[in-house]
Amino acid sequence: ACGGSTPGAGTASGTSGGTLKLAFLGGISTPDPDTAYDGPELNLVNSAYEGLLDYRAGQAEPELVGRLATQWKANDDNTEFTFTLREGVTFHDGTAFDAAAVKASFDRRLDVDSGPAYMVKGVKSVKTSGDHEVTITLDAPNAGFLDLLASPFGPKMVSPTALEEHPWTGEEDNWFATHDAGTGPYQYGAFDQGVSYALSAYDGYWGDEPGYTDVDFDVVSNMSTVQLQLEKGEVDGLIGYTDSSAFTTLKSKPNLATYAFPSMQTPTLFVNPQSKELGDDETRTSFVSGIDFAALAQQALGDTGTSTTQVFPENLLPEADNQQKITHDSGALAQLASGKLSGGTISCGYAESSSSAQALCDNVTAMLNSAGIKAESTGYASGTYFPALAKGADGPDITFFSGFPDTANADAWGTVFYTPDGGLDLFGAEVDGVSGLLREAAKTGDTDLYSQVAAKVSESAYWYSVANSKGTAVFQDDVSGVDKAWNPVITGVLQLQTLSPSGS
Amino acid sequence: MTTTTTPATPPALSVAGLTVRYTARGEGTTAVDDVGLDIAPGQCLALVGESGSGKSTIGLAVQGLLTDPQGRGGGRVETRGTVTVGGTRLDPSVETGWRGVRGHRVTTVFQDPMSSLDPTMTIGRLLGLVTGSAAETRRWLDQVEIREPATVARSYPHQLSGGMRQRVMIALALARRPALLVADEPTTALDVSVQAQILKLLTREREQLGCGVLFITHDLGVARAVCDEVAVMRSGRIVERGPTAQVLERPTADYTARLVASRLTLDTDRHRPVGLPEPTVVASMGEALDLEHAELERRWARKALRWDDFGTSRPRTVNAPVYALELARVSKSFATGGFGRRTRKAVLHDVDLRIAAGESVALVGESGSGKSTILRIAAGLEKADRGDVVVGHRSHDGNSGGEGVQVIFQDAGSSLTPWLSVRSLLLERLGNTATGKALDARQREEHVRLALERVALPASVLDVKPAELSGGQRQRVAIARAVVVPPALLLCDEPTSALDVSVACSVLNLLNLLRHDLGLPMLFVTHDLAAARVIADRVVVISQGRIVESVPSDDLGTAITSDYGRRLLDAVLN
Amino acid sequence: MPSSTDTEGRTGDPVDAVAAPSSSTVRRRRPKKPTAGTISLGALAVVVLLAVIGPWVSPYATNIPSGEPLLPPLSGGHWLGTDNLGFDVLTRVLAGTRTSLFAAVVVTVASALAGLLIGAVAGFAGGWADAVLMRITDLFLAFPATIVAMAIVAALGPSLRSSMIGIAIVWWPLYARIARGEIRRAAGSLHVEAARIGGTRGRRLMMRHTVPTVLPTVLVTASLDIGGVIMVLASLAFIGLGSPAPSPELGLMASAGLPYVLDSWWIPVMPAIAVAVLSLIFNYLGDALRSVLRAGGA
Amino acid sequence: MVRFTLSRLGSLVLVLFSLSVLIFVVSRFGGGDPVHAYVGANASPDAMAAARVRLGLDQPVLVQYWDYLTRLVQGDFGLSVSTKRPVSDELAARVPATLELMIATVVLAVLIGLALARAYALRGRAGAVIRFVLFSAASAPSFLIATAGMLIFFAQFGWLPVSGRTSYGASSGLSGMFVLDGLLTGNIPYAFDALKHLVLPAVAASLGPGVALARVLADGLSTSLSSGYARTARSLGETEPQLLRRHGLRNAAGPALSLLGVQIGMMLSSLVVVEEIFSWNGLGQYLVKAIGAADTNSVATISLLLGAVYVVVNTLVDLGLALLDPRVRLS
Ligand SMILES: Nc1ncnc2c1ncn2[C@@H]1O[C@H](COP(=O)(O)OP(=O)(O)OP(=O)(O)O)[C@@H](O)[C@H]1O
Ligand SMILES: Nc1ncnc2c1ncn2[C@@H]1O[C@H](COP(=O)(O)OP(=O)(O)OP(=O)(O)O)[C@@H](O)[C@H]1O
Ligand SMILES: [Mg+2]
Ligand SMILES: [Mg+2]
């Protein structure tokens, strides 16, 4: 009468039954490949769907690898890209994967027109030559196009048959919210929305057979529960979510293995240009230099991050071209406390959903209060965070945001965070010349230009990259392959097919 | 007392050395003090005495309802002595042995039939718990003369009249055929005319079942009507005991004598103060007549004190209105709820009532006939649907302030705002009158003191709150408030029916004094013809919202012709 | 067994003993064993004292780290240990107690007064005004309290003040209902009629003769409610709708500390216990008050 | 009866209408903006503007409200912007989840209330101790009870699960209430497992209301046991247990029932915390998220639902009161 397994069987250890039981903390969004963006649902989407390209998993230096494409090349001005497609690949519904699927998939992403649609907005045409070759032409040069295809939320290949049978008519009755039609190693199983999600291995997968035949995700709403369940072996693993204290705790448990991988996620300080307290350049610069970011990163992030000296996320640019220009001045805060900032209150805002941002805000607040500067730290629910930041002088004075680039391309960071139209320039701060430099660099991918951007941004003191955040995962000892499954760009997503019961 | 030595049937009840002590909030009261009594089967013993003398406590003790030393409501009870019910000897302080006796050998009829029946149970179910079968229930309802037993069995207590509820109580108490029935003021809460029927019923059933009855009452008339013997209680002790006729006609104890003297009948001389001389009333007469108290007391005792002696020095107001109150063709109806259709229930039909200046009129009628409604209309608390209402000179819509009308309610306790001191209550009334407004603070204070003296209360009660006064004292405060400035008309809604006989007597004397001394016109609502006769010049009988007759008090016994009036007469003569 | 009201009407001292209220009618006070009421009153006094002077006497600040993070209780001069930021837990719990106490009292008093006023006006005026006011009250009662409070907090921005406003808005109707019912009952009672016949009208009649009847009920309800309001405030803070960190607020401290419960239980548990203790005291106090008023008012 | 039903229907409409207005006003003028939740964090201003148009948020508030109302009348609750699924789908599983928890909580609260009412009225030292324990339990915030329960019964002894509603996955059953479904389909182990999941959350949520209920009930009992009819019953030889059964409870139940009505109305507040701690995927948890995400459609729908529940529960309470006490008239 009911699905699932009997208690205990196949859940406690990987070796026994081939089911991997993972926990999702908190809610997850619809696992539709064209709406899924940066959330945990990518673990589902990226198991069931594949794009043309991917980044090599388990290595910090981003390296493009073929997924459904075996070869690819770009023309000189980055407007035309040709791909040779993998043969013998079938979609889960039995349809064979061929060149026609590429255009159909791109078109669906445009139809849906959700967040990640921008990735294919610049595509002018998709031409097929034969079943297994496509040429994509862009409206304008884009040096980062291949990176877009390799992005964890880049365009995925969707079965044309399914697309025809279930055309996009809006979110209300989206077949793809509960079904999949990809080529990936896993298929969607039973979904109990907001409670549990199941994946099962796809027999006809072209690549290596996944280590577990089934993966179950249970949604748990609080960390302590997951922690207990992990300790008791009721859950095999947790991807992401662990803040530094939970991570430290779990690290000491004998039955568990904890992992911290490099990623491009970079918790960053944003200063409100309209802030009453920090509005003028001198105060702001002095304020930013007064914060001991190395200590802050250590206190707030512990093992889940390392302080950084770079502006853009590490591995995006050559280290030497990417250095922060502001150096720590241990006396600066005391001076501000008795001078410019006496009597004022610095408010630090963070999105409640981000534990690292909260830790940073709480710690910087404590730091400021210790130095004699009144400070408070306010959490905002997701729906009020961005509107609060948009309030100008009435918004918080500073915020921490733990962002990452969509792709391993400097543009995906620079434009998004440092230009008012980019999307995540949270306070809309603008530094003269940066937009122009970034536009130019996007066409060619010239590191020199990015280096100039890094210098300007850093000197403005509107932003400060605090740390290099680690992607975390906690698994039972007997789950292996975790250290080869992580993504160099973002945290919270693993290539599930790489995981296997140790001993097999 | 000992069952073994008496070969004949054992007494229904015998009590020996019964002592009950209550302790509540650290204060002890000996409610019953070494009392002994016995009742033979088929005999009725009346237990009379003032309120708080311990009558009900004896009633509880003989049922074994005081066996829980913790008591209810936080206090403690200590009980000593023995109780023998129908030959079974029991200890009233321990529960053992009472099972099977309480509710079987001894049962009770309580005073207030409304609160004594579970409001959530139908009569049928309630009786069924005792009788055990529907047929038996039916038989008992018949037995207590309930007309539609089937309907009544399906009804809830609140759907029955007080008399019917009390019949149900009697059925409940008798259905188990007890050896002893304790009747604790079974008719006090009932209409006088219903009272007679219930008493008749009780007497008949007692004779049929042959059970002993302990009849608790404070009404000597009732005791005389139903009981063979009477025991008079005071402060927890029995002060006198004997055959009813003997005790009532030739009381030996002082206390009994006072009780008997306080009793009003249709032969009571209505032109003189009633009852025995009473110091507080005498004191207040002294104020009015300027005579020595001792002299007054002597005159009163010698029956030489007449009401006509008072008020002679009162100046006659020249332009006094002819009528203190005029109701002309007054009709009133009330909206009654019920869901779906709202209906109006007509309560008064074309009532004409005039009270001349200085006249006192008593309004009598059965419960629900509209007496209080007339009074409330006269007081401006309700508005008549139709007809004219004139008080003094002006017709009033609402109360037009000034000296206006004053009311003394039956329940004096709740007519005084509990958190205000007597002083503020009186000052407030004074401040609302034209007379009071013209006075300064000291004069007002003086006025208030005078008013208290008039009702024979010491000035020390000024700073006391109503809850700290006794019922009689509260009634006097209410009177003082009403007359602190003599009103154009004084309305009294059964001001004595909740008081002990002797207290009631002194209140009647006080009111009469005010009436004669100040010339207050008065409308006096009552059930008690004897009291009506004493206080009023004229008795008006109302029945179902219509005034049916108006009789001068002096020849009340002969002139009354209406149905209800005759029944009332019977009740008094009883 | 006769209840006290049973015999009240006829209870009369013998007429000849009229002289002043005799000693037996005036209740005598004698020293008694401590009751739940006095104990809880004492406890409240101690808590208030601690909350008021505690943070002031404490060598630590509430918003400045004063030691290593995550120190267990009784270590390094921190009686209740330190939290994840190195704040002294005891100091913060005391300061939080003060905040909670203050906020709860203000909210309760405000909503009780508002409810009393509205209920009294409705009950006293009757008719049209009554119908309108009570409809509005019913409407507010029907509003899902959580949602309204949360929506208000969301609209005003999370802060202690907004959650106080939010709670007060959903709380007053309860008082209005109680007050209105009691006032209507009181308005029909004899002493009010008597006062009216005596010529007392309008506001004076309402304030002097009617409203005081409601006060005991409202007082008891309010004192019982303070505990409840403390809990609701804590719950709102718990789901992130209270003051910003690092202001010491019990609910916020409990929720912020929840991730540490497994290894550093004192961080969330101490403030939660403080909530429980406060609420317990008010429960007792309300209960005691109620039995006193009920016994006295009979 | 007709009048009663009509008046209740009228107040239902009134409540729902004003609720919808309130929610709309508050959410539109409140601090939230649903667009970010809809398009994702790093959307460009263009993408946001497009989404705003798509969601109709660029329209005047009145137009939005009218749209909302017309769709509502047709039974369409709109889209949840945070999950991009129809609100009705989101609620389909959550309503029974919360209902199950609520029913369990109410049942447990009533049981606690009944059991403790007697204990509560105990005199002497035993009574004082019991009252102290009860008060303490009722005074502890639900997150404390929940946390303690979790640490003791899961971490320490492993007797009870602390996450979710079942270990087997959703029932395919009809009601969506797992215990009931398990029983209906005859799958006893499933029902038992669901029951085990239910225990801690229900206890954490019901202790407070249960003790409050006990208090009111104890009050009512003491009044009713010292009333005139209790005296009559005693004098007719009824024993204390008989008295309690036949007269006591029924007469004391009125105020308790009213209290229960109020508490059911407010229950969601306490369930928010409990659902959060025990990963109970119900309305409370969803509501917090929806309010956080300024997800107006979801918030409005839940509010309407709760408003309706309030009116219905109170109607039932009034019916119950009339049933318990024949003197009470429905009006
Ligand atoms: N439960 C109780 N606790 C404390 N004192 C009590 C209790 N019941 C009665 N008393 C006191 O005992 C005394 C006798 O009371 P009881 O009810 O027997 O008088 P009564 O003669 O029946 O009066 P009434 O005519 O008013 O009914 C009174 O002073 C009363 O106050
Ligand atoms: N406010 C009211 N609403 C509806 N009906 C009322 C109201 N006041 C009185 N009645 C009804 O009017 C009738 C007369 O009542 P009233 O109080 O005048 O009787 P009464 O003669 O004083 O009776 P009693 O001797 O019992 O005091 C009764 O049937 C009563 O039920
Ligand atoms: Mg008595
Ligand atoms: Mg009357």
PDB file of N, CA, C and O in Angstrom, chain C residues 5-47:
ATOM      1  N   THR C   5     -23.497  32.264  48.929  1.00  0.00           N
ATOM      2  CA  THR C   5     -24.539  33.125  48.379  1.00  0.00           C
ATOM      3  C   THR C   5     -25.919  32.625  48.768  1.00  0.00           C
ATOM      4  O   THR C   5     -26.874  33.367  48.782  1.00  0.00           O
ATOM      5  N   ASP C   6     -25.968  31.362  49.078  1.00  0.00           N
ATOM      6  CA  ASP C   6     -27.231  30.730  49.389  1.00  0.00           C
ATOM      7  C   ASP C   6     -27.965  31.444  50.519  1.00  0.00           C
ATOM      8  O   ASP C   6     -29.156  31.667  50.475  1.00  0.00           O
ATOM      9  N   THR C   7     -27.212  31.779  51.512  1.00  0.00           N
ATOM     10  CA  THR C   7     -27.850  32.339  52.697  1.00  0.00           C
ATOM     11  C   THR C   7     -27.653  33.847  52.775  1.00  0.00           C
ATOM     12  O   THR C   7     -28.159  34.483  53.674  1.00  0.00           O
ATOM     13  N   GLU C   8     -26.941  34.376  51.822  1.00  0.00           N
ATOM     14  CA  GLU C   8     -26.501  35.748  51.955  1.00  0.00           C
ATOM     15  C   GLU C   8     -27.665  36.714  52.180  1.00  0.00           C
ATOM     16  O   GLU C   8     -27.611  37.553  53.064  1.00  0.00           O
ATOM     17  N   GLY C   9     -28.692  36.556  51.358  1.00  0.00           N
ATOM     18  CA  GLY C   9     -29.798  37.493  51.424  1.00  0.00           C
ATOM     19  C   GLY C   9     -30.349  37.655  52.823  1.00  0.00           C
ATOM     20  O   GLY C   9     -30.615  38.759  53.263  1.00  0.00           O
ATOM     21  N   ARG C  10     -30.483  36.563  53.487  1.00  0.00           N
ATOM     22  CA  ARG C  10     -31.149  36.638  54.764  1.00  0.00           C
ATOM     23  C   ARG C  10     -30.191  36.748  55.934  1.00  0.00           C
ATOM     24  O   ARG C  10     -30.617  36.894  57.064  1.00  0.00           O
ATOM     25  N   THR C  11     -28.910  36.621  55.625  1.00  0.00           N
ATOM     26  CA  THR C  11     -27.975  36.683  56.730  1.00  0.00           C
ATOM     27  C   THR C  11     -28.092  38.034  57.402  1.00  0.00           C
ATOM     28  O   THR C  11     -27.854  39.062  56.798  1.00  0.00           O
ATOM     29  N   GLY C  12     -28.541  38.035  58.601  1.00  0.00           N
ATOM     30  CA  GLY C  12     -28.638  39.313  59.281  1.00  0.00           C
ATOM     31  C   GLY C  12     -28.147  39.151  60.697  1.00  0.00           C
ATOM     32  O   GLY C  12     -28.413  38.145  61.343  1.00  0.00           O
ATOM     33  N   ASP C  13     -27.395  40.116  61.139  1.00  0.00           N
ATOM     34  CA  ASP C  13     -27.051  40.068  62.542  1.00  0.00           C
ATOM     35  C   ASP C  13     -28.336  40.311  63.312  1.00  0.00           C
ATOM     36  O   ASP C  13     -29.232  40.995  62.852  1.00  0.00           O
ATOM     37  N   PRO C  14     -28.425  39.759  64.458  1.00  0.00           N
ATOM     38  CA  PRO C  14     -29.582  40.071  65.291  1.00  0.00           C
ATOM     39  C   PRO C  14     -29.684  41.578  65.391  1.00  0.00           C
ATOM     40  O   PRO C  14     -28.671  42.282  65.478  1.00  0.00           O
ATOM     41  N   VAL C  15     -30.884  42.055  65.345  1.00  0.00           N
ATOM     42  CA  VAL C  15     -31.057  43.490  65.207  1.00  0.00           C
ATOM     43  C   VAL C  15     -30.452  44.264  66.367  1.00  0.00           C
ATOM     44  O   VAL C  15     -29.942  45.360  66.194  1.00  0.00           O
ATOM     45  N   ASP C  16     -30.466  43.657  67.533  1.00  0.00           N
ATOM     46  CA  ASP C  16     -29.945  44.416  68.662  1.00  0.00           C
ATOM     47  C   ASP C  16     -28.420  44.518  68.666  1.00  0.00           C
ATOM     48  O   ASP C  16     -27.842  45.164  69.496  1.00  0.00           O
ATOM     49  N   ALA C  17     -27.795  43.836  67.767  1.00  0.00           N
ATOM     50  CA  ALA C  17     -26.338  43.908  67.711  1.00  0.00           C
ATOM     51  C   ALA C  17     -25.886  44.798  66.580  1.00  0.00           C
ATOM     52  O   ALA C  17     -24.884  44.566  65.949  1.00  0.00           O
ATOM     53  N   VAL C  18     -26.675  45.836  66.353  1.00  0.00           N
ATOM     54  CA  VAL C  18     -26.397  46.655  65.188  1.00  0.00           C
ATOM     55  C   VAL C  18     -25.108  47.448  65.301  1.00  0.00           C
ATOM     56  O   VAL C  18     -24.414  47.670  64.322  1.00  0.00           O
ATOM     57  N   ALA C  19     -24.762  47.821  66.520  1.00  0.00           N
ATOM     58  CA  ALA C  19     -23.629  48.710  66.712  1.00  0.00           C
ATOM     59  C   ALA C  19     -22.434  48.382  65.821  1.00  0.00           C
ATOM     60  O   ALA C  19     -21.838  47.332  65.956  1.00  0.00           O
ATOM     61  N   ALA C  20     -22.174  49.274  64.934  1.00  0.00           N
ATOM     62  CA  ALA C  20     -21.024  49.187  64.018  1.00  0.00           C
ATOM     63  C   ALA C  20     -20.904  47.782  63.422  1.00  0.00           C
ATOM     64  O   ALA C  20     -21.520  46.845  63.894  1.00  0.00           O
ATOM     65  N   PRO C  21     -20.121  47.638  62.395  1.00  0.00           N
ATOM     66  CA  PRO C  21     -19.853  46.301  61.891  1.00  0.00           C
ATOM     67  C   PRO C  21     -19.101  45.558  62.972  1.00  0.00           C
ATOM     68  O   PRO C  21     -18.012  45.966  63.366  1.00  0.00           O
ATOM     69  N   SER C  22     -19.708  44.511  63.494  1.00  0.00           N
ATOM     70  CA  SER C  22     -19.069  43.835  64.615  1.00  0.00           C
ATOM     71  C   SER C  22     -17.800  43.149  64.159  1.00  0.00           C
ATOM     72  O   SER C  22     -17.580  42.927  62.986  1.00  0.00           O
ATOM     73  N   SER C  23     -16.997  42.806  65.124  1.00  0.00           N
ATOM     74  CA  SER C  23     -15.691  42.253  64.782  1.00  0.00           C
ATOM     75  C   SER C  23     -15.832  40.970  63.979  1.00  0.00           C
ATOM     76  O   SER C  23     -14.977  40.623  63.184  1.00  0.00           O
ATOM     77  N   SER C  24     -16.945  40.269  64.176  1.00  0.00           N
ATOM     78  CA  SER C  24     -17.060  39.003  63.456  1.00  0.00           C
ATOM     79  C   SER C  24     -17.397  39.225  61.984  1.00  0.00           C
ATOM     80  O   SER C  24     -17.150  38.366  61.162  1.00  0.00           O
ATOM     81  N   THR C  25     -17.975  40.374  61.659  1.00  0.00           N
ATOM     82  CA  THR C  25     -18.307  40.567  60.247  1.00  0.00           C
ATOM     83  C   THR C  25     -17.115  41.112  59.461  1.00  0.00           C
ATOM     84  O   THR C  25     -17.038  40.947  58.268  1.00  0.00           O
ATOM     85  N   VAL C  26     -16.206  41.769  60.138  1.00  0.00           N
ATOM     86  CA  VAL C  26     -15.024  42.262  59.431  1.00  0.00           C
ATOM     87  C   VAL C  26     -13.969  41.175  59.495  1.00  0.00           C
ATOM     88  O   VAL C  26     -13.661  40.649  60.549  1.00  0.00           O
ATOM     89  N   ARG C  27     -13.484  40.831  58.316  1.00  0.00           N
ATOM     90  CA  ARG C  27     -12.545  39.721  58.246  1.00  0.00           C
ATOM     91  C   ARG C  27     -11.258  40.048  58.986  1.00  0.00           C
ATOM     92  O   ARG C  27     -10.680  41.111  58.813  1.00  0.00           O
ATOM     93  N   ARG C  28     -10.859  39.135  59.809  1.00  0.00           N
ATOM     94  CA  ARG C  28      -9.631  39.382  60.534  1.00  0.00           C
ATOM     95  C   ARG C  28      -8.450  38.781  59.788  1.00  0.00           C
ATOM     96  O   ARG C  28      -8.538  37.696  59.222  1.00  0.00           O
ATOM     97  N   ARG C  29      -7.349  39.501  59.766  1.00  0.00           N
ATOM     98  CA  ARG C  29      -6.145  38.970  59.124  1.00  0.00           C
ATOM     99  C   ARG C  29      -5.252  38.417  60.223  1.00  0.00           C
ATOM    100  O   ARG C  29      -5.025  39.062  61.231  1.00  0.00           O
ATOM    101  N   ARG C  30      -4.778  37.240  60.016  1.00  0.00           N
ATOM    102  CA  ARG C  30      -3.758  36.786  60.954  1.00  0.00           C
ATOM    103  C   ARG C  30      -2.612  36.185  60.167  1.00  0.00           C
ATOM    104  O   ARG C  30      -2.791  35.786  59.010  1.00  0.00           O
ATOM    105  N   PRO C  31      -1.410  36.182  60.762  1.00  0.00           N
ATOM    106  CA  PRO C  31      -0.259  35.685  60.016  1.00  0.00           C
ATOM    107  C   PRO C  31      -0.522  34.257  59.549  1.00  0.00           C
ATOM    108  O   PRO C  31      -1.015  33.432  60.298  1.00  0.00           O
ATOM    109  N   LYS C  32      -0.195  34.017  58.303  1.00  0.00           N
ATOM    110  CA  LYS C  32      -0.496  32.702  57.741  1.00  0.00           C
ATOM    111  C   LYS C  32       0.762  32.071  57.173  1.00  0.00           C
ATOM    112  O   LYS C  32       1.779  32.710  56.979  1.00  0.00           O
ATOM    113  N   LYS C  33       0.631  30.788  56.868  1.00  0.00           N
ATOM    114  CA  LYS C  33       1.727  30.115  56.184  1.00  0.00           C
ATOM    115  C   LYS C  33       1.882  30.761  54.807  1.00  0.00           C
ATOM    116  O   LYS C  33       0.920  31.233  54.225  1.00  0.00           O
ATOM    117  N   PRO C  34       3.116  30.775  54.272  1.00  0.00           N
ATOM    118  CA  PRO C  34       3.273  31.349  52.938  1.00  0.00           C
ATOM    119  C   PRO C  34       2.448  30.551  51.935  1.00  0.00           C
ATOM    120  O   PRO C  34       2.418  29.328  51.955  1.00  0.00           O
ATOM    121  N   THR C  35       1.756  31.234  51.063  1.00  0.00           N
ATOM    122  CA  THR C  35       0.939  30.564  50.067  1.00  0.00           C
ATOM    123  C   THR C  35       1.633  30.650  48.717  1.00  0.00           C
ATOM    124  O   THR C  35       2.651  31.330  48.562  1.00  0.00           O
ATOM    125  N   ALA C  36       1.045  29.941  47.746  1.00  0.00           N
ATOM    126  CA  ALA C  36       1.602  29.987  46.399  1.00  0.00           C
ATOM    127  C   ALA C  36       1.698  31.425  45.923  1.00  0.00           C
ATOM    128  O   ALA C  36       2.658  31.825  45.278  1.00  0.00           O
ATOM    129  N   GLY C  37       0.680  32.205  46.287  1.00  0.00           N
ATOM    130  CA  GLY C  37       0.658  33.595  45.850  1.00  0.00           C
ATOM    131  C   GLY C  37       1.835  34.377  46.383  1.00  0.00           C
ATOM    132  O   GLY C  37       2.566  35.027  45.634  1.00  0.00           O
ATOM    133  N   THR C  38       2.064  34.264  47.714  1.00  0.00           N
ATOM    134  CA  THR C  38       3.152  35.068  48.273  1.00  0.00           C
ATOM    135  C   THR C  38       4.498  34.559  47.772  1.00  0.00           C
ATOM    136  O   THR C  38       5.396  35.346  47.506  1.00  0.00           O
ATOM    137  N   ILE C  39       4.602  33.222  47.634  1.00  0.00           N
ATOM    138  CA  ILE C  39       5.876  32.693  47.144  1.00  0.00           C
ATOM    139  C   ILE C  39       6.152  33.207  45.738  1.00  0.00           C
ATOM    140  O   ILE C  39       7.252  33.678  45.430  1.00  0.00           O
ATOM    141  N   SER C  40       5.109  33.164  44.876  1.00  0.00           N
ATOM    142  CA  SER C  40       5.375  33.594  43.507  1.00  0.00           C
ATOM    143  C   SER C  40       5.622  35.093  43.442  1.00  0.00           C
ATOM    144  O   SER C  40       6.408  35.570  42.627  1.00  0.00           O
ATOM    145  N   LEU C  41       4.962  35.821  44.337  1.00  0.00           N
ATOM    146  CA  LEU C  41       5.224  37.257  44.383  1.00  0.00           C
ATOM    147  C   LEU C  41       6.686  37.489  44.759  1.00  0.00           C
ATOM    148  O   LEU C  41       7.381  38.315  44.169  1.00  0.00           O
ATOM    149  N   GLY C  42       7.126  36.723  45.753  1.00  0.00           N
ATOM    150  CA  GLY C  42       8.524  36.835  46.163  1.00  0.00           C
ATOM    151  C   GLY C  42       9.452  36.477  45.019  1.00  0.00           C
ATOM    152  O   GLY C  42      10.425  37.183  44.736  1.00  0.00           O
ATOM    153  N   ALA C  43       9.120  35.373  44.326  1.00  0.00           N
ATOM    154  CA  ALA C  43       9.953  34.935  43.212  1.00  0.00           C
ATOM    155  C   ALA C  43      10.010  36.012  42.143  1.00  0.00           C
ATOM    156  O   ALA C  43      11.066  36.301  41.577  1.00  0.00           O
ATOM    157  N   LEU C  44       8.851  36.625  41.899  1.00  0.00           N
ATOM    158  CA  LEU C  44       8.824  37.672  40.884  1.00  0.00           C
ATOM    159  C   LEU C  44       9.733  38.822  41.307  1.00  0.00           C
ATOM    160  O   LEU C  44      10.508  39.346  40.504  1.00  0.00           O
ATOM    161  N   ALA C  45       9.638  39.179  42.578  1.00  0.00           N
ATOM    162  CA  ALA C  45      10.480  40.274  43.059  1.00  0.00           C
ATOM    163  C   ALA C  45      11.954  39.937  42.848  1.00  0.00           C
ATOM    164  O   ALA C  45      12.728  40.768  42.367  1.00  0.00           O
ATOM    165  N   VAL C  46      12.319  38.703  43.193  1.00  0.00           N
ATOM    166  CA  VAL C  46      13.713  38.306  43.016  1.00  0.00           C
ATOM    167  C   VAL C  46      14.112  38.385  41.546  1.00  0.00           C
ATOM    168  O   VAL C  46      15.150  38.933  41.184  1.00  0.00           O
ATOM    169  N   VAL C  47      13.248  37.840  40.674  1.00  0.00           N
ATOM    170  CA  VAL C  47      13.575  37.846  39.249  1.00  0.00           C
ATOM    171  C   VAL C  47      13.703  39.276  38.731  1.00  0.00           C
ATOM    172  O   VAL C  47      14.628  39.611  37.985  1.00  0.00           O
TER     173      VAL C  47
END
